[in-house]
Amino acid sequence: MEKEPTLDTRPDWIRTNEVATNEIEHGGKKFPYTVLKRELAPTLPGFLGYPNGEHLFISEDVPEKFRAPQLIHEIVEFTELKGVKGRCVEALKRELAVMSEEIRQEYLEYRRNFFAKLIEYYKESKDEDFKVEIQASYEFLQGLK
């Protein structure tokens, strides 16, 4: 049986940039995550990730009320839908399904801005599949009211 990643197994770059740790529940499982210093990626405000489905992290500058839906997006995209074409948009749909209706407009604007910055951040990347995924999510968000 594969051992679940824990906070103790985080790489040094995560541990040394830690602001806080917490956990989020999704699908009946608890996922530990690390809140990281915003200075780690100054050109991508609100960064987050779940590389290889291990060591979930999010920037300290993501507003607290926006963290849970975005972390769920990462969990869905990089575990449940890993390698599936259209995974980013599908994860975005699931993220929006758990988002509070009271913050919907503010949240959609925040995510539109984030995906625009993410596209710019990855424009020189050779990972064409990822670039297609994030572009599709940006376009999906642009179509929402």
Backbone as JSON Lines, residues from 0, in Angstrom:
{"i":0,"aa":"M","n":[0.84,-1.19,0.0],"ca":[0.0,0.0,0.0],"c":[0.89,1.25,0.0]}
{"i":1,"aa":"E","n":[0.55,2.21,-0.87],"ca":[1.34,3.42,-0.99],"c":[1.12,4.32,0.22]}
{"i":2,"aa":"K","n":[2.2,4.86,0.76],"ca":[2.12,5.73,1.92],"c":[1.71,7.14,1.48]}
{"i":3,"aa":"E","n":[0.76,7.71,2.19],"ca":[0.31,9.06,1.9],"c":[1.4,10.06,2.28]}
{"i":4,"aa":"P","n":[1.61,11.12,1.47],"ca":[2.56,12.16,1.85],"c":[2.11,12.82,3.15]}
{"i":5,"aa":"T","n":[3.05,13.18,3.98],"ca":[2.75,13.87,5.23],"c":[3.54,15.17,5.26]}
{"i":6,"aa":"L","n":[3.23,15.99,6.25],"ca":[3.99,17.22,6.41],"c":[5.45,16.92,6.7]}
{"i":7,"aa":"D","n":[5.73,15.77,7.33],"ca":[7.11,15.4,7.66],"c":[7.94,15.06,6.43]}
{"i":8,"aa":"T","n":[7.31,14.72,5.32],"ca":[8.05,14.31,4.12],"c":[8.18,15.44,3.1]}
{"i":9,"aa":"R","n":[7.82,16.64,3.48],"ca":[7.89,17.77,2.55],"c":[9.34,18.09,2.18]}
{"i":10,"aa":"P","n":[9.56,18.51,0.93],"ca":[10.92,18.91,0.54],"c":[11.35,20.17,1.28]}
{"i":11,"aa":"D","n":[12.66,20.38,1.32],"ca":[13.22,21.53,2.04],"c":[12.65,22.86,1.56]}
{"i":12,"aa":"W","n":[12.45,23.03,0.24],"ca":[11.98,24.32,-0.26],"c":[10.59,24.65,0.27]}
{"i":13,"aa":"I","n":[9.8,23.65,0.6],"ca":[8.49,23.9,1.21],"c":[8.65,24.19,2.7]}
{"i":14,"aa":"R","n":[9.4,23.36,3.39],"ca":[9.57,23.55,4.84],"c":[10.2,24.9,5.17]}
{"i":15,"aa":"T","n":[11.19,25.33,4.38],"ca":[11.88,26.59,4.7],"c":[11.06,27.83,4.34]}
{"i":16,"aa":"N","n":[10.01,27.67,3.57],"ca":[9.15,28.8,3.2],"c":[7.77,28.74,3.84]}
{"i":17,"aa":"E","n":[7.64,27.87,4.83],"ca":[6.36,27.66,5.52],"c":[5.96,28.87,6.36]}
{"i":18,"aa":"V","n":[4.69,29.23,6.24],"ca":[4.08,30.24,7.1],"c":[3.18,29.53,8.11]}
{"i":19,"aa":"A","n":[2.47,28.51,7.63],"ca":[1.55,27.75,8.47],"c":[1.26,26.41,7.8]}
{"i":20,"aa":"T","n":[0.65,25.52,8.55],"ca":[0.16,24.26,7.99],"c":[-1.29,24.08,8.4]}
{"i":21,"aa":"N","n":[-1.99,23.3,7.62],"ca":[-3.39,23.04,7.92],"c":[-3.78,21.78,7.16]}
{"i":22,"aa":"E","n":[-5.06,21.45,7.17],"ca":[-5.53,20.34,6.35],"c":[-6.91,20.67,5.83]}
{"i":23,"aa":"I","n":[-7.24,20.02,4.72],"ca":[-8.53,20.2,4.09],"c":[-9.1,18.81,3.85]}
{"i":24,"aa":"E","n":[-10.42,18.7,3.98],"ca":[-11.08,17.42,3.74],"c":[-11.74,17.45,2.37]}
{"i":25,"aa":"H","n":[-11.55,16.35,1.65],"ca":[-12.2,16.19,0.34],"c":[-12.42,14.71,0.1]}
{"i":26,"aa":"G","n":[-13.63,14.36,-0.26],"ca":[-13.94,12.96,-0.57],"c":[-13.71,12.03,0.6]}
{"i":27,"aa":"G","n":[-13.93,12.53,1.82],"ca":[-13.77,11.7,3.0],"c":[-12.33,11.52,3.45]}
{"i":28,"aa":"K","n":[-11.39,12.19,2.8],"ca":[-9.98,12.11,3.17],"c":[-9.48,13.48,3.6]}
{"i":29,"aa":"K","n":[-8.51,13.47,4.49],"ca":[-7.88,14.72,4.91],"c":[-6.55,14.87,4.19]}
{"i":30,"aa":"F","n":[-6.33,16.07,3.67],"ca":[-5.12,16.38,2.93],"c":[-4.37,17.49,3.66]}
{"i":31,"aa":"P","n":[-3.16,17.21,4.15],"ca":[-2.37,18.28,4.78],"c":[-1.87,19.24,3.7]}
{"i":32,"aa":"Y","n":[-1.78,20.51,4.06],"ca":[-1.2,21.47,3.13],"c":[-0.38,22.5,3.88]}
{"i":33,"aa":"T","n":[0.49,23.17,3.13],"ca":[1.37,24.18,3.69],"c":[1.02,25.53,3.08]}
{"i":34,"aa":"V","n":[0.93,26.54,3.92],"ca":[0.79,27.91,3.46],"c":[2.22,28.45,3.34]}
{"i":35,"aa":"L","n":[2.55,28.95,2.15],"ca":[3.92,29.38,1.88],"c":[4.04,30.9,1.79]}
{"i":36,"aa":"K","n":[5.26,31.39,2.02],"ca":[5.55,32.81,1.9],"c":[5.28,33.28,0.48]}
{"i":37,"aa":"R","n":[4.64,34.42,0.36],"ca":[4.33,34.97,-0.97],"c":[5.59,35.28,-1.76]}
{"i":38,"aa":"E","n":[6.69,35.55,-1.07],"ca":[7.95,35.9,-1.73],"c":[8.54,34.75,-2.55]}
{"i":39,"aa":"L","n":[8.04,33.55,-2.33],"ca":[8.55,32.38,-3.05],"c":[8.3,32.5,-4.56]}
{"i":40,"aa":"A","n":[7.2,33.13,-4.94],"ca":[6.89,33.32,-6.37],"c":[6.29,34.71,-6.57]}
{"i":41,"aa":"P","n":[7.11,35.75,-6.47],"ca":[6.58,37.12,-6.52],"c":[5.91,37.48,-7.85]}
{"i":42,"aa":"T","n":[6.24,36.78,-8.93],"ca":[5.62,37.09,-10.22],"c":[4.31,36.34,-10.44]}
{"i":43,"aa":"L","n":[3.92,35.5,-9.47],"ca":[2.65,34.78,-9.57],"c":[1.9,34.87,-8.24]}
{"i":44,"aa":"P","n":[1.3,36.03,-7.96],"ca":[0.53,36.16,-6.72],"c":[-0.57,35.11,-6.65]}
{"i":45,"aa":"G","n":[-0.75,34.56,-5.47],"ca":[-1.81,33.56,-5.28],"c":[-1.44,32.17,-5.76]}
{"i":46,"aa":"F","n":[-0.14,31.91,-5.91],"ca":[0.29,30.61,-6.41],"c":[-0.16,29.48,-5.49]}
{"i":47,"aa":"L","n":[-0.29,28.3,-6.07],"ca":[-0.6,27.1,-5.32],"c":[-0.21,25.91,-6.18]}
{"i":48,"aa":"G","n":[-0.13,24.74,-5.58],"ca":[0.23,23.57,-6.36],"c":[0.1,22.28,-5.58]}
{"i":49,"aa":"Y","n":[0.22,21.22,-6.33],"ca":[0.16,19.86,-5.77],"c":[1.01,18.97,-6.66]}
{"i":50,"aa":"P","n":[2.32,19.27,-6.74],"ca":[3.19,18.55,-7.67],"c":[3.18,17.04,-7.42]}
{"i":51,"aa":"N","n":[2.91,16.29,-8.48],"ca":[2.86,14.82,-8.42],"c":[1.85,14.29,-7.41]}
{"i":52,"aa":"G","n":[0.86,15.1,-7.06],"ca":[-0.14,14.67,-6.08],"c":[0.45,14.52,-4.69]}
{"i":53,"aa":"E","n":[1.51,15.27,-4.42],"ca":[2.17,15.24,-3.11],"c":[2.41,16.68,-2.66]}
{"i":54,"aa":"H","n":[2.39,16.91,-1.38],"ca":[2.82,18.17,-0.79],"c":[2.02,19.38,-1.31]}
{"i":55,"aa":"L","n":[0.75,19.37,-1.02],"ca":[-0.17,20.44,-1.38],"c":[0.28,21.75,-0.72]}
{"i":56,"aa":"F","n":[0.28,22.84,-1.5],"ca":[0.67,24.14,-0.93],"c":[-0.12,25.27,-1.57]}
{"i":57,"aa":"I","n":[-0.15,26.4,-0.84],"ca":[-0.85,27.59,-1.31],"c":[-0.15,28.81,-0.73]}
{"i":58,"aa":"S","n":[-0.15,29.91,-1.46],"ca":[0.5,31.13,-1.02],"c":[-0.29,31.81,0.1]}
{"i":59,"aa":"E","n":[0.44,32.44,0.98],"ca":[-0.19,33.17,2.08],"c":[-1.04,34.34,1.59]}
{"i":60,"aa":"D","n":[-0.81,34.81,0.36],"ca":[-1.59,35.95,-0.1],"c":[-2.94,35.56,-0.72]}
{"i":61,"aa":"V","n":[-3.24,34.26,-0.78],"ca":[-4.59,33.84,-1.2],"c":[-5.53,34.12,-0.02]}
{"i":62,"aa":"P","n":[-6.57,34.91,-0.23],"ca":[-7.49,35.19,0.87],"c":[-8.02,33.89,1.49]}
{"i":63,"aa":"E","n":[-8.11,33.88,2.79],"ca":[-8.55,32.69,3.53],"c":[-9.86,32.12,2.97]}
{"i":64,"aa":"K","n":[-10.81,33.0,2.64],"ca":[-12.12,32.54,2.17],"c":[-12.05,31.89,0.79]}
{"i":65,"aa":"F","n":[-10.94,32.06,0.07],"ca":[-10.77,31.48,-1.27],"c":[-9.93,30.21,-1.26]}
{"i":66,"aa":"R","n":[-9.33,29.87,-0.15],"ca":[-8.36,28.76,-0.14],"c":[-8.98,27.39,-0.37]}
{"i":67,"aa":"A","n":[-10.05,27.06,0.34],"ca":[-10.61,25.7,0.25],"c":[-11.0,25.32,-1.18]}
{"i":68,"aa":"P","n":[-11.76,26.15,-1.91],"ca":[-12.11,25.74,-3.27],"c":[-10.89,25.54,-4.18]}
{"i":69,"aa":"Q","n":[-9.89,26.4,-4.02],"ca":[-8.7,26.29,-4.87],"c":[-7.88,25.04,-4.52]}
{"i":70,"aa":"L","n":[-7.79,24.72,-3.24],"ca":[-7.07,23.51,-2.85],"c":[-7.8,22.26,-3.36]}
{"i":71,"aa":"I","n":[-9.12,22.29,-3.32],"ca":[-9.89,21.17,-3.87],"c":[-9.62,21.03,-5.37]}
{"i":72,"aa":"H","n":[-9.51,22.15,-6.06],"ca":[-9.16,22.12,-7.48],"c":[-7.86,21.35,-7.69]}
{"i":73,"aa":"E","n":[-6.84,21.68,-6.91],"ca":[-5.54,21.02,-7.06],"c":[-5.64,19.52,-6.76]}
{"i":74,"aa":"I","n":[-6.35,19.18,-5.71],"ca":[-6.51,17.76,-5.35],"c":[-7.19,17.0,-6.49]}
{"i":75,"aa":"V","n":[-8.28,17.55,-7.0],"ca":[-9.03,16.89,-8.08],"c":[-8.16,16.79,-9.33]}
{"i":76,"aa":"E","n":[-7.55,17.9,-9.73],"ca":[-6.78,17.91,-10.98],"c":[-5.57,16.98,-10.95]}
{"i":77,"aa":"F","n":[-4.88,16.93,-9.82],"ca":[-3.61,16.2,-9.8],"c":[-3.66,14.84,-9.11]}
{"i":78,"aa":"T","n":[-4.87,14.42,-8.7],"ca":[-5.02,13.04,-8.21],"c":[-6.13,12.34,-8.97]}
{"i":79,"aa":"E","n":[-7.35,12.78,-8.79],"ca":[-8.51,12.11,-9.4],"c":[-8.48,12.15,-10.93]}
{"i":80,"aa":"L","n":[-8.01,13.26,-11.49],"ca":[-8.04,13.43,-12.95],"c":[-6.65,13.49,-13.58]}
{"i":81,"aa":"K","n":[-5.65,13.08,-12.85],"ca":[-4.27,13.17,-13.34],"c":[-4.14,12.53,-14.73]}
{"i":82,"aa":"G","n":[-3.6,13.31,-15.67],"ca":[-3.38,12.83,-17.02],"c":[-4.58,12.87,-17.95]}
{"i":83,"aa":"V","n":[-5.74,13.26,-17.44],"ca":[-6.97,13.29,-18.24],"c":[-7.06,14.63,-18.99]}
{"i":84,"aa":"K","n":[-7.33,14.58,-20.27],"ca":[-7.51,15.81,-21.05],"c":[-8.75,16.54,-20.52]}
{"i":85,"aa":"G","n":[-8.62,17.86,-20.32],"ca":[-9.72,18.66,-19.81],"c":[-9.81,18.66,-18.29]}
{"i":86,"aa":"R","n":[-8.78,18.14,-17.63],"ca":[-8.79,18.01,-16.17],"c":[-8.87,19.35,-15.44]}
{"i":87,"aa":"C","n":[-8.24,20.37,-15.99],"ca":[-8.23,21.66,-15.3],"c":[-9.63,22.28,-15.29]}
{"i":88,"aa":"V","n":[-10.33,22.24,-16.41],"ca":[-11.7,22.78,-16.46],"c":[-12.62,21.95,-15.57]}
{"i":89,"aa":"E","n":[-12.48,20.63,-15.61],"ca":[-13.31,19.78,-14.76],"c":[-13.05,20.06,-13.28]}
{"i":90,"aa":"A","n":[-11.78,20.22,-12.91],"ca":[-11.44,20.56,-11.53],"c":[-12.01,21.93,-11.17]}
{"i":91,"aa":"L","n":[-11.99,22.85,-12.11],"ca":[-12.56,24.18,-11.89],"c":[-14.06,24.09,-11.65]}
{"i":92,"aa":"K","n":[-14.75,23.26,-12.4],"ca":[-16.19,23.08,-12.19],"c":[-16.47,22.53,-10.79]}
{"i":93,"aa":"R","n":[-15.66,21.58,-10.36],"ca":[-15.86,21.02,-9.01],"c":[-15.52,22.05,-7.93]}
{"i":94,"aa":"E","n":[-14.51,22.83,-8.19],"ca":[-14.13,23.92,-7.28],"c":[-15.28,24.9,-7.12]}
{"i":95,"aa":"L","n":[-15.88,25.29,-8.23],"ca":[-16.99,26.25,-8.18],"c":[-18.22,25.67,-7.51]}
{"i":96,"aa":"A","n":[-18.37,24.36,-7.56],"ca":[-19.52,23.7,-6.92],"c":[-19.45,23.76,-5.4]}
{"i":97,"aa":"V","n":[-18.25,23.89,-4.84],"ca":[-18.12,23.94,-3.38],"c":[-17.95,25.38,-2.88]}
{"i":98,"aa":"M","n":[-17.87,26.32,-3.8],"ca":[-17.68,27.71,-3.44],"c":[-18.98,28.31,-2.9]}
{"i":99,"aa":"S","n":[-18.87,29.14,-1.92],"ca":[-20.02,29.82,-1.33],"c":[-20.62,30.81,-2.33]}
{"i":100,"aa":"E","n":[-21.94,30.81,-2.42],"ca":[-22.65,31.7,-3.35],"c":[-22.44,33.17,-2.98]}
{"i":101,"aa":"E","n":[-22.23,33.45,-1.7],"ca":[-22.05,34.85,-1.24],"c":[-20.8,35.49,-1.84]}
{"i":102,"aa":"I","n":[-19.8,34.68,-2.13],"ca":[-18.55,35.24,-2.65],"c":[-18.36,34.98,-4.14]}
{"i":103,"aa":"R","n":[-19.38,34.46,-4.8],"ca":[-19.24,34.0,-6.19],"c":[-18.62,35.05,-7.13]}
{"i":104,"aa":"Q","n":[-19.18,36.23,-7.2],"ca":[-18.67,37.24,-8.14],"c":[-17.24,37.65,-7.83]}
{"i":105,"aa":"E","n":[-16.97,37.89,-6.57],"ca":[-15.61,38.26,-6.15],"c":[-14.62,37.12,-6.46]}
{"i":106,"aa":"Y","n":[-15.07,35.91,-6.19],"ca":[-14.23,34.74,-6.41],"c":[-13.95,34.53,-7.89]}
{"i":107,"aa":"L","n":[-14.97,34.63,-8.73],"ca":[-14.78,34.46,-10.18],"c":[-13.79,35.48,-10.72]}
{"i":108,"aa":"E","n":[-13.9,36.71,-10.27],"ca":[-12.96,37.74,-10.71],"c":[-11.53,37.41,-10.25]}
{"i":109,"aa":"Y","n":[-11.4,36.96,-9.02],"ca":[-10.09,36.57,-8.5],"c":[-9.49,35.45,-9.34]}
{"i":110,"aa":"R","n":[-10.28,34.43,-9.65],"ca":[-9.78,33.29,-10.43],"c":[-9.49,33.68,-11.88]}
{"i":111,"aa":"R","n":[-10.29,34.56,-12.47],"ca":[-9.99,35.04,-13.83],"c":[-8.62,35.72,-13.84]}
{"i":112,"aa":"N","n":[-8.41,36.59,-12.87],"ca":[-7.12,37.29,-12.78],"c":[-5.98,36.31,-12.55]}
{"i":113,"aa":"F","n":[-6.2,35.32,-11.69],"ca":[-5.16,34.33,-11.43],"c":[-4.8,33.56,-12.69]}
{"i":114,"aa":"F","n":[-5.8,33.07,-13.41],"ca":[-5.51,32.28,-14.61],"c":[-4.84,33.14,-15.69]}
{"i":115,"aa":"A","n":[-5.19,34.41,-15.79],"ca":[-4.51,35.3,-16.74],"c":[-3.03,35.4,-16.37]}
{"i":116,"aa":"K","n":[-2.73,35.55,-15.09],"ca":[-1.34,35.62,-14.63],"c":[-0.63,34.28,-14.81]}
{"i":117,"aa":"L","n":[-1.36,33.19,-14.59],"ca":[-0.78,31.86,-14.74],"c":[-0.37,31.6,-16.2]}
{"i":118,"aa":"I","n":[-1.21,32.02,-17.12],"ca":[-0.9,31.89,-18.55],"c":[0.37,32.67,-18.88]}
{"i":119,"aa":"E","n":[0.46,33.88,-18.38],"ca":[1.65,34.71,-18.61],"c":[2.89,34.05,-17.98]}
{"i":120,"aa":"Y","n":[2.73,33.56,-16.77],"ca":[3.84,32.93,-16.03],"c":[4.4,31.72,-16.79]}
{"i":121,"aa":"Y","n":[3.54,30.95,-17.43],"ca":[3.95,29.72,-18.12],"c":[4.15,29.9,-19.63]}
{"i":122,"aa":"K","n":[4.13,31.12,-20.13],"ca":[4.18,31.32,-21.58],"c":[5.45,30.75,-22.21]}
{"i":123,"aa":"E","n":[6.56,30.7,-21.5],"ca":[7.82,30.16,-22.04],"c":[7.98,28.67,-21.73]}
{"i":124,"aa":"S","n":[7.06,28.09,-21.01],"ca":[7.15,26.68,-20.64],"c":[7.02,25.78,-21.87]}
{"i":125,"aa":"K","n":[7.7,24.66,-21.81],"ca":[7.61,23.67,-22.88],"c":[6.48,22.66,-22.62]}
{"i":126,"aa":"D","n":[5.81,22.8,-21.5],"ca":[4.72,21.89,-21.15],"c":[3.44,22.34,-21.86]}
{"i":127,"aa":"E","n":[3.33,21.97,-23.12],"ca":[2.2,22.42,-23.95],"c":[0.86,21.92,-23.41]}
{"i":128,"aa":"D","n":[0.83,20.7,-22.89],"ca":[-0.42,20.16,-22.35],"c":[-0.94,21.03,-21.21]}
{"i":129,"aa":"F","n":[-0.06,21.42,-20.3],"ca":[-0.46,22.25,-19.17],"c":[-0.94,23.61,-19.67]}
{"i":130,"aa":"K","n":[-0.24,24.18,-20.63],"ca":[-0.64,25.48,-21.18],"c":[-2.02,25.41,-21.82]}
{"i":131,"aa":"V","n":[-2.32,24.33,-22.5],"ca":[-3.66,24.14,-23.09],"c":[-4.7,24.05,-21.97]}
{"i":132,"aa":"E","n":[-4.38,23.33,-20.91],"ca":[-5.31,23.17,-19.78],"c":[-5.64,24.51,-19.13]}
{"i":133,"aa":"I","n":[-4.61,25.31,-18.83],"ca":[-4.87,26.58,-18.13],"c":[-5.56,27.59,-19.04]}
{"i":134,"aa":"Q","n":[-5.26,27.55,-20.33],"ca":[-5.94,28.44,-21.28],"c":[-7.43,28.09,-21.34]}
{"i":135,"aa":"A","n":[-7.73,26.8,-21.37],"ca":[-9.13,26.35,-21.4],"c":[-9.87,26.8,-20.14]}
{"i":136,"aa":"S","n":[-9.21,26.74,-19.0],"ca":[-9.85,27.18,-17.75],"c":[-10.1,28.68,-17.76]}
{"i":137,"aa":"Y","n":[-9.14,29.44,-18.27],"ca":[-9.32,30.88,-18.37],"c":[-10.53,31.2,-19.26]}
{"i":138,"aa":"E","n":[-10.61,30.54,-20.4],"ca":[-11.73,30.78,-21.31],"c":[-13.06,30.35,-20.69]}
{"i":139,"aa":"F","n":[-13.05,29.26,-19.95],"ca":[-14.26,28.81,-19.25],"c":[-14.71,29.89,-18.25]}
{"i":140,"aa":"L","n":[-13.77,30.42,-17.48],"ca":[-14.1,31.46,-16.5],"c":[-14.61,32.73,-17.17]}
{"i":141,"aa":"Q","n":[-14.05,33.06,-18.32],"ca":[-14.5,34.26,-19.04],"c":[-15.96,34.13,-19.46]}
{"i":142,"aa":"G","n":[-16.43,32.91,-19.67],"ca":[-17.81,32.69,-20.09],"c":[-18.82,32.66,-18.96]}
{"i":143,"aa":"L","n":[-18.34,32.74,-17.72],"ca":[-19.25,32.7,-16.56],"c":[-19.63,34.08,-16.1]}
{"i":144,"aa":"K","n":[-20.81,34.19,-15.56],"ca":[-21.29,35.45,-14.99],"c":[-21.31,35.36,-13.49]}
